Short mmCIF file of C-alpha atoms in Angstrom, two decimals:
data_model
loop_
_atom_site.label_atom_id
_atom_site.label_comp_id
_atom_site.label_asym_id
_atom_site.label_seq_id
_atom_site.Cartn_x
_atom_site.Cartn_y
_atom_site.Cartn_z
CA MET A 1 -54.72 145.80 47.57
CA THR A 2 -52.21 144.16 49.92
CA GLU A 3 -50.30 146.26 52.64
CA GLU A 4 -46.86 145.48 50.40
CA GLN A 5 -48.32 146.62 47.51
CA ILE A 6 -49.80 149.96 48.96
CA LYS A 7 -46.33 150.38 50.53
CA LEU A 8 -45.11 150.31 47.06
CA ILE A 9 -47.44 153.02 45.79
CA LYS A 10 -46.48 155.48 48.86
CA ALA A 11 -42.82 155.12 47.62
CA THR A 12 -43.51 156.45 44.09
CA VAL A 13 -45.08 159.55 46.02
CA PRO A 14 -41.03 161.39 45.77
CA VAL A 15 -40.91 160.07 42.32
CA LEU A 16 -44.54 161.57 41.29
CA LYS A 17 -43.69 165.03 42.82
CA GLU A 18 -40.26 165.43 40.60
CA HIS A 19 -41.31 163.66 38.00
CA GLY A 20 -44.99 163.44 37.33
CA VAL A 21 -45.27 165.65 34.13
CA THR A 22 -42.49 164.02 32.28
CA LEU A 23 -44.40 160.79 33.17
CA THR A 24 -47.66 162.25 32.27
CA LYS A 25 -46.16 163.89 28.51
CA HIS A 26 -44.93 160.49 27.83
CA PHE A 27 -48.42 158.70 28.75
CA TYR A 28 -50.28 161.15 26.16
CA GLN A 29 -47.74 160.87 23.19
CA ARG A 30 -47.85 157.04 24.02
CA MET A 31 -51.47 157.20 23.88
CA PHE A 32 -52.07 159.21 21.00
CA THR A 33 -49.48 157.66 18.87
CA HIS A 34 -51.36 154.19 19.50
CA ASN A 35 -54.84 155.38 19.64
CA PRO A 36 -54.94 158.45 17.69
CA GLU A 37 -58.74 158.12 17.51
CA LEU A 38 -58.79 159.69 21.22
CA LYS A 39 -57.59 162.73 19.58
CA HIS A 40 -61.34 163.48 18.66
CA VAL A 41 -62.11 163.14 22.48
CA PHE A 42 -59.25 165.14 24.44
CA ASN A 43 -58.98 169.11 24.47
CA MET A 44 -55.57 168.96 21.93
CA GLY A 45 -55.39 172.93 23.16
CA ASN A 46 -54.73 171.89 26.48
CA GLN A 47 -52.08 169.40 25.05
CA GLN A 48 -50.06 172.49 23.65
CA ASN A 49 -49.90 174.31 26.73
CA ASN A 50 -49.45 171.58 29.15
CA LYS A 51 -52.39 171.95 30.92
CA GLN A 52 -53.75 168.57 31.15
CA GLN A 53 -50.26 166.97 31.37
CA THR A 54 -49.90 168.96 34.68
CA ALA A 55 -53.66 168.33 35.42
CA LEU A 56 -52.79 164.39 35.39
CA ALA A 57 -49.76 164.48 37.08
CA LEU A 58 -51.39 166.33 40.10
CA ALA A 59 -54.26 163.92 39.95
CA VAL A 60 -52.05 160.93 39.70
CA LEU A 61 -50.06 162.34 42.73
CA ALA A 62 -53.05 162.77 44.96
CA TYR A 63 -54.55 159.39 44.41
CA ALA A 64 -50.71 157.94 45.23
CA GLU A 65 -50.80 159.94 48.33
CA HIS A 66 -54.23 158.82 49.39
CA ILE A 67 -54.05 155.58 48.25
CA GLU A 68 -54.98 154.21 52.02
CA ASP A 69 -58.21 156.19 51.65
CA PRO A 70 -59.85 157.17 48.44
CA SER A 71 -62.51 158.16 49.66
CA VAL A 72 -60.76 161.25 50.85
CA LEU A 73 -60.70 162.31 47.26
CA LEU A 74 -64.57 162.24 46.52
CA PRO A 75 -64.65 165.81 46.30
CA VAL A 76 -62.18 165.85 43.31
CA VAL A 77 -63.85 162.59 41.68
CA ASP A 78 -66.78 164.47 41.53
CA THR A 79 -65.55 167.02 39.66
CA ILE A 80 -63.35 165.23 37.17
CA GLY A 81 -66.58 162.69 37.00
CA HIS A 82 -68.49 165.78 35.65
CA LYS A 83 -65.60 166.55 33.18
CA HIS A 84 -65.35 163.45 31.83
CA ALA A 85 -69.24 162.79 31.37
CA SER A 86 -69.49 166.28 29.62
CA LEU A 87 -67.21 164.53 26.95
CA ASP A 88 -68.87 161.30 26.49
CA ILE A 89 -66.15 159.37 28.43
CA ARG A 90 -67.00 156.07 28.57
CA PRO A 91 -65.79 152.86 30.57
CA GLU A 92 -64.14 151.39 27.41
CA HIS A 93 -61.84 154.59 27.49
CA TYR A 94 -60.50 153.64 31.05
CA ALA A 95 -59.25 150.51 29.64
CA ILE A 96 -57.32 152.36 27.10
CA VAL A 97 -55.79 154.48 29.40
CA GLY A 98 -54.91 152.00 32.04
CA ARG A 99 -52.80 150.08 29.57
CA HIS A 100 -51.05 153.10 28.00
CA LEU A 101 -50.35 154.61 32.02
CA ILE A 102 -48.98 151.64 32.86
CA ALA A 103 -46.66 150.75 30.12
CA SER A 104 -45.56 154.48 30.42
CA ILE A 105 -44.64 153.98 34.19
CA SER A 106 -42.56 150.90 32.95
CA GLU A 107 -40.42 153.08 30.31
CA VAL A 108 -40.18 156.15 32.05
CA LEU A 109 -38.94 154.38 34.96
CA GLY A 110 -36.83 152.22 33.61
CA ASP A 111 -35.49 149.23 35.91
CA GLY A 112 -37.21 151.01 38.70
CA ALA A 113 -40.22 149.77 37.53
CA THR A 114 -40.34 146.25 38.79
CA PRO A 115 -42.88 143.63 38.24
CA GLU A 116 -44.31 144.23 42.00
CA LEU A 117 -44.77 147.66 41.38
CA LEU A 118 -46.49 147.81 37.84
CA GLU A 119 -49.03 145.16 39.51
CA ALA A 120 -49.44 147.26 42.49
CA TRP A 121 -50.22 150.12 40.08
CA THR A 122 -52.24 148.08 37.84
CA ILE A 123 -54.56 147.49 40.55
CA ALA A 124 -54.35 150.89 41.80
CA TYR A 125 -55.67 152.06 38.63
CA GLY A 126 -58.20 149.05 38.42
CA GLN A 127 -59.95 150.28 41.80
CA LEU A 128 -59.74 153.95 40.53
CA ALA A 129 -60.96 153.41 36.93
CA ASP A 130 -64.37 151.42 38.60
CA LEU A 131 -64.57 154.45 41.12
CA MET A 132 -64.71 156.84 38.30
CA SER A 133 -67.02 154.82 35.90
CA GLY A 134 -69.44 154.30 38.64
CA HIS A 135 -69.92 157.59 39.66
CA GLU A 136 -69.65 158.85 36.08
CA LYS A 137 -72.48 156.08 35.27
CA THR A 138 -74.55 157.63 37.88
CA ILE A 139 -74.19 161.21 36.35
CA TYR A 140 -75.48 160.02 33.05
CA GLN A 141 -78.34 157.91 34.53
CA LYS A 142 -79.60 161.09 36.08
CA ARG A 143 -79.13 163.11 32.85
CA THR A 144 -81.03 160.81 30.96
CA GLN A 145 -84.17 160.72 33.76
CA SER A 146 -84.50 164.29 33.77
CA LYS A 147 -86.91 166.33 31.89
CA GLY A 148 -85.11 167.41 28.03
CA GLY A 149 -81.73 165.44 29.40
CA TRP A 150 -79.88 163.45 26.99
CA SER A 151 -76.35 161.65 26.81
CA GLY A 152 -73.78 161.72 24.72
CA TRP A 153 -73.97 164.63 21.92
CA ARG A 154 -77.30 166.22 20.45
CA PRO A 155 -77.32 168.75 17.68
CA PHE A 156 -78.07 172.45 18.48
CA ILE A 157 -78.96 175.37 15.95
CA VAL A 158 -77.21 178.76 16.62
CA LYS A 159 -80.55 180.90 16.63
CA GLU A 160 -79.10 184.18 17.86
CA LYS A 161 -75.60 185.63 17.87
CA VAL A 162 -75.23 188.39 19.59
CA ILE A 163 -72.19 190.80 20.36
CA GLU A 164 -71.28 191.50 23.89
CA SER A 165 -68.35 193.34 23.82
CA ARG A 166 -65.03 193.96 21.56
CA GLU A 167 -64.11 190.73 22.57
CA VAL A 168 -67.09 188.41 23.71
CA THR A 169 -70.10 187.26 21.57
CA SER A 170 -73.26 185.13 22.90
CA PHE A 171 -74.52 182.34 21.18
CA TYR A 172 -78.06 181.16 21.87
CA LEU A 173 -78.47 177.42 21.17
CA HIS A 174 -81.60 175.65 20.69
CA PRO A 175 -82.45 171.83 20.08
CA ALA A 176 -82.62 170.72 16.46
CA ASP A 177 -85.04 168.09 17.48
CA GLY A 178 -87.10 171.22 18.52
CA GLY A 179 -87.84 169.47 22.35
CA ALA A 180 -87.17 171.00 25.57
CA VAL A 181 -83.63 170.79 26.96
CA ALA A 182 -82.49 169.89 30.25
CA ASP A 183 -82.54 172.56 33.50
CA PHE A 184 -79.22 173.02 34.75
CA LYS A 185 -77.75 174.55 38.27
CA PRO A 186 -76.47 178.11 37.51
CA GLY A 187 -72.47 177.85 37.06
CA GLN A 188 -72.55 174.61 35.38
CA TYR A 189 -70.92 174.31 31.53
CA ILE A 190 -71.73 172.46 28.28
CA SER A 191 -69.44 170.73 26.31
CA LEU A 192 -69.28 172.28 22.37
CA ARG A 193 -67.99 170.19 19.80
CA LEU A 194 -66.90 171.30 16.38
CA PHE A 195 -64.97 169.83 13.43
CA LEU A 196 -61.51 171.80 13.01
CA PRO A 197 -60.62 171.77 9.38
CA GLU A 198 -57.06 172.54 10.14
CA LEU A 199 -56.37 169.73 12.44
CA ASN A 200 -58.63 167.29 10.59
CA LEU A 201 -60.35 166.64 14.15
CA LEU A 202 -63.67 166.58 16.25
CA GLN A 203 -62.64 168.96 19.10
CA PRO A 204 -64.74 169.38 22.49
CA ARG A 205 -64.68 172.87 24.55
CA GLN A 206 -66.41 173.43 28.17
CA TYR A 207 -68.27 177.05 28.12
CA SER A 208 -70.22 178.19 31.13
CA ILE A 209 -73.90 178.19 30.02
CA SER A 210 -74.41 182.58 31.16
CA CYS A 211 -78.23 182.72 31.43
CA ALA A 212 -80.40 181.21 33.91
CA PRO A 213 -82.17 178.36 33.21
CA ASN A 214 -85.26 178.63 30.96
CA GLY A 215 -86.06 175.12 29.57
CA VAL A 216 -85.74 176.52 25.92
CA TYR A 217 -81.88 177.37 24.95
CA TYR A 218 -78.76 177.89 26.46
CA ARG A 219 -77.07 180.81 25.83
CA ILE A 220 -72.95 180.51 26.04
CA SER A 221 -70.76 183.55 25.98
CA VAL A 222 -67.49 183.25 24.28
CA LYS A 223 -64.35 185.33 24.06
CA LYS A 224 -62.40 185.62 21.12
CA GLU A 225 -58.69 184.89 21.81
CA ALA A 226 -55.95 186.83 20.15
CA GLY A 227 -53.72 185.19 17.79
CA THR A 228 -54.84 182.62 14.91
CA ASN A 229 -52.49 179.94 16.57
CA HIS A 230 -53.73 180.51 20.35
CA PRO A 231 -54.24 176.90 21.60
CA ASP A 232 -57.10 178.04 24.02
CA GLY A 233 -58.81 179.65 21.02
CA MET A 234 -59.14 176.92 18.33
CA ILE A 235 -62.78 176.45 19.11
CA SER A 236 -63.67 179.84 20.31
CA ASN A 237 -62.18 181.99 17.39
CA ARG A 238 -63.88 179.37 15.06
CA LEU A 239 -67.32 180.21 16.49
CA HIS A 240 -66.72 183.85 16.32
CA GLU A 241 -65.37 184.07 12.35
CA HIS A 242 -67.18 180.99 10.88
CA VAL A 243 -70.26 179.32 13.12
CA GLN A 244 -73.13 181.60 11.97
CA VAL A 245 -76.96 181.86 13.12
CA GLY A 246 -78.75 178.68 11.61
CA ASP A 247 -75.72 176.38 11.76
CA VAL A 248 -75.71 173.53 13.81
CA VAL A 249 -73.19 172.54 16.63
CA GLU A 250 -73.12 169.37 19.17
CA LEU A 251 -73.54 169.65 22.72
CA SER A 252 -73.23 167.25 25.59
CA ALA A 253 -75.81 167.93 28.72
CA PRO A 254 -74.81 170.50 31.71
CA ALA A 255 -72.44 169.27 33.75
CA GLY A 256 -70.39 170.91 36.75
CA VAL A 257 -69.87 171.11 40.39
CA PHE A 258 -69.40 175.21 40.85
CA VAL A 259 -73.16 175.94 41.23
CA LEU A 260 -74.82 178.57 43.50
CA ALA A 261 -75.94 177.16 46.79
CA ASP A 262 -79.56 177.66 47.86
CA SER A 263 -79.26 179.21 51.12
CA ASP A 264 -80.33 182.76 52.26
CA ALA A 265 -76.66 184.13 52.73
CA PRO A 266 -75.30 187.31 51.43
CA LYS A 267 -73.78 186.68 48.03
CA VAL A 268 -70.48 188.02 46.93
CA PHE A 269 -69.14 187.50 43.06
CA ILE A 270 -66.09 188.04 42.25
CA SER A 271 -64.96 187.51 38.05
CA GLY A 272 -61.72 188.19 36.08
CA GLY A 273 -62.54 188.78 32.20
CA ILE A 274 -64.52 185.91 30.90
CA GLY A 275 -64.99 184.47 34.18
CA GLN A 276 -67.94 186.50 34.94
CA THR A 277 -70.10 184.22 32.85
CA PRO A 278 -71.02 181.63 35.15
CA LEU A 279 -71.33 183.83 37.94
CA LEU A 280 -73.85 185.72 35.45
CA ALA A 281 -76.16 182.71 35.35
CA MET A 282 -76.17 182.67 39.15
CA LEU A 283 -77.20 186.33 39.41
CA GLU A 284 -79.63 186.07 37.22
CA ASP A 285 -81.14 183.00 38.68
CA LEU A 286 -80.99 184.08 42.19
CA LEU A 287 -83.11 187.59 41.21
CA LYS A 288 -85.19 185.60 38.78
CA ARG A 289 -86.46 183.56 42.07
CA THR A 290 -86.10 185.78 44.92
CA PRO A 291 -86.41 189.14 43.18
CA SER A 292 -87.86 190.70 46.30
CA VAL A 293 -85.35 189.20 49.03
CA ASP A 294 -83.43 192.00 50.72
CA ARG A 295 -80.38 189.76 50.47
CA PRO A 296 -77.17 191.61 50.25
CA ILE A 297 -75.36 190.74 46.74
CA VAL A 298 -71.95 191.97 45.63
CA TRP A 299 -70.67 191.94 42.29
CA VAL A 300 -66.97 192.52 41.79
CA HIS A 301 -65.42 192.14 38.19
CA GLY A 302 -62.25 193.36 36.77
CA CYS A 303 -61.13 193.69 32.88
CA ARG A 304 -58.70 195.46 30.67
CA ASN A 305 -61.33 198.40 29.72
CA GLU A 306 -64.76 199.49 29.12
CA GLN A 307 -64.72 198.14 25.17
CA VAL A 308 -64.11 194.42 26.74
CA HIS A 309 -66.45 194.83 29.61
CA ALA A 310 -69.09 192.50 28.37
CA PHE A 311 -72.76 192.78 29.83
CA ARG A 312 -72.88 195.90 31.44
CA ASP A 313 -76.42 196.94 30.17
CA ARG A 314 -77.55 193.58 31.78
CA LEU A 315 -76.10 194.10 34.96
CA ARG A 316 -77.77 197.67 34.79
CA GLU A 317 -81.22 195.80 34.28
CA LEU A 318 -80.49 193.41 37.00
CA ARG A 319 -79.62 195.96 39.28
CA GLN A 320 -82.85 197.64 39.06
CA VAL A 321 -84.47 194.19 39.43
CA GLY A 322 -82.61 193.38 42.73
CA GLN A 323 -82.11 197.11 44.67
CA SER A 324 -79.77 195.41 47.19
CA VAL A 325 -77.27 194.16 44.37
CA LYS A 326 -73.65 196.67 44.73
CA GLN A 327 -71.39 196.73 41.98
CA HIS A 328 -67.87 197.80 41.68
CA VAL A 329 -65.82 197.56 38.48
CA PHE A 330 -62.50 197.50 37.99
CA TYR A 331 -60.49 198.65 34.70
CA ASP A 332 -57.28 198.27 34.11
CA GLU A 333 -57.60 201.16 31.42
CA VAL A 334 -59.77 204.09 32.54
CA GLU A 335 -59.85 207.52 31.63
CA GLN A 336 -61.97 208.94 34.94
CA THR A 337 -62.67 207.21 37.60
CA GLU A 338 -66.03 207.76 39.05
CA SER A 339 -68.44 206.04 41.84
CA ASN A 340 -68.01 202.02 41.73
CA LEU A 341 -65.60 202.08 38.95
CA TYR A 342 -61.80 202.00 39.83
CA ARG A 343 -58.25 201.98 38.07
CA GLY A 344 -56.05 199.05 38.46
CA TRP A 345 -56.42 195.18 39.02
CA VAL A 346 -59.58 194.15 41.53
CA ASP A 347 -58.78 194.93 44.97
CA LEU A 348 -60.99 193.70 47.58
CA GLU A 349 -59.38 195.44 50.61
CA SER A 350 -60.29 198.92 48.84
CA ILE A 351 -64.26 197.55 48.89
CA LYS A 352 -64.11 195.48 51.91
CA ASN A 353 -66.86 196.97 53.87
CA ASP A 354 -69.29 195.41 51.09
CA VAL A 355 -67.10 192.29 50.26
CA LEU A 356 -66.70 191.17 53.93
CA GLN A 357 -69.93 190.17 55.23
CA ASP A 358 -71.09 187.96 57.84
CA GLY A 359 -72.13 184.60 56.61
CA ALA A 360 -71.33 186.12 53.17
CA GLU A 361 -70.83 183.03 50.43
CA TYR A 362 -68.19 183.73 47.77
CA TYR A 363 -67.69 182.75 44.07
CA ILE A 364 -64.78 183.66 42.38
CA CYS A 365 -64.23 182.99 38.74
CA GLY A 366 -61.18 183.80 36.43
CA PRO A 367 -57.60 182.84 35.69
CA ALA A 368 -55.50 180.72 38.33
CA PRO A 369 -53.62 183.81 39.73
CA PHE A 370 -56.68 185.88 39.80
CA ILE A 371 -58.40 183.03 41.96
CA LYS A 372 -55.43 182.43 44.15
CA MET A 373 -55.07 185.90 45.09
CA HIS A 374 -58.57 186.58 46.32
CA HIS A 375 -58.80 183.42 47.93
CA ARG A 376 -55.71 184.19 49.58
CA TYR A 377 -57.26 187.38 50.95
CA LEU A 378 -60.39 186.34 52.08
CA ILE A 379 -58.62 183.62 53.89
CA GLY A 380 -56.55 185.97 55.63
CA GLN A 381 -59.65 188.24 56.76
CA GLY A 382 -60.88 184.92 59.10
CA VAL A 383 -63.28 183.69 55.66
CA SER A 384 -63.78 179.83 56.18
CA ASN A 385 -62.62 177.75 53.20
CA ALA A 386 -65.99 176.22 53.49
CA ARG A 387 -67.67 179.72 52.14
CA ILE A 388 -65.42 180.37 49.26
CA HIS A 389 -66.55 178.75 45.80
CA PHE A 390 -64.08 178.98 42.75
CA GLU A 391 -63.95 177.72 39.58
CA GLU A 392 -60.88 177.27 37.46
CA PHE A 393 -61.32 177.18 33.40
CA GLY A 394 -59.55 174.44 31.89
CA PRO A 395 -57.81 171.79 33.60
CA ALA A 396 -57.76 172.11 37.53
CA SER A 397 -54.45 173.14 38.80
CA LEU A 398 -55.21 174.54 42.00
CA ASN A 399 -55.54 173.24 45.37
CA LEU A 400 -56.77 175.74 47.72
CA ASN A 401 -58.44 173.44 50.35
#
């Protein structure tokens, strides 16, 4: 890009800050009108709740702000690249997206979209597309080269369906071809694809793998969403209500960058609701590999009540394996508190003697406000950002770095 083109991109930053979501809403409406086949690729639930539009607006803004040195965004590129690979996004999709994005800039900005500005954004988008598709090519190659790995969508059979609580059910997924399954890093997710008759669409959703790697199957633990029209529940509720043992679903290979660090540092796991699923895989793997290591491990979990608390018995078993595991549970509704069981929302200050440990690594998963609150607390207590890891379910909207 020329210096003049970089200046033109930078000049759009104030507009993107104020009208970015307006632009991305227009973009998605335009793209799905002209290329309705992409509705099978994108999560249409996130279109209903505007999460995808917001996430894209933030990504475009970040790219414009760092157009002089996009390498600053490499951690974000890695996160998005894993998400795209889990959805089987290919280079040809970038061409379609680019065409509609440039057209949307022209249509939304009107007279402000000069030929020079559109040319600058066309070049900028081309550079970003090359960066992203090149990174995703590497991810695909690593997948296919690993034992049991694959690219694209692969059929799996539901061998077991286990009720974990009033809201959560686990699905044990074995490859339909009888082959091995790729190992994964604890904390990663898989994409699952089903056909939704009510939308007449194939729809993908990401679910954290809730067990340690075993080479035989993947387990996902799915929360049933209240209400039949909840956008986040179109696939989750169908799994609960219609998918039975013996049914076939399609999966993409494990992906994700929210993974357990390989270190001897104390570990503190902090989860809200269904956010415990990737952390459970981390804890299982940690104790499976080094059960006798006297490493402090703290498990902090919050949910509404005992009836919706999944994996209570499994945590009891894991604590017997790892004697150094300390557990703290918070319920919104509890008749009587007891040792390590508290009434109310997760309050790290009340258990800070266990939570705040020298050199500890923190893993937080749950709704965005939950993550933000506990991240702020840990930073306020002097914990460095580098030791706090978090994952927000759905399109990323948090920037806490």
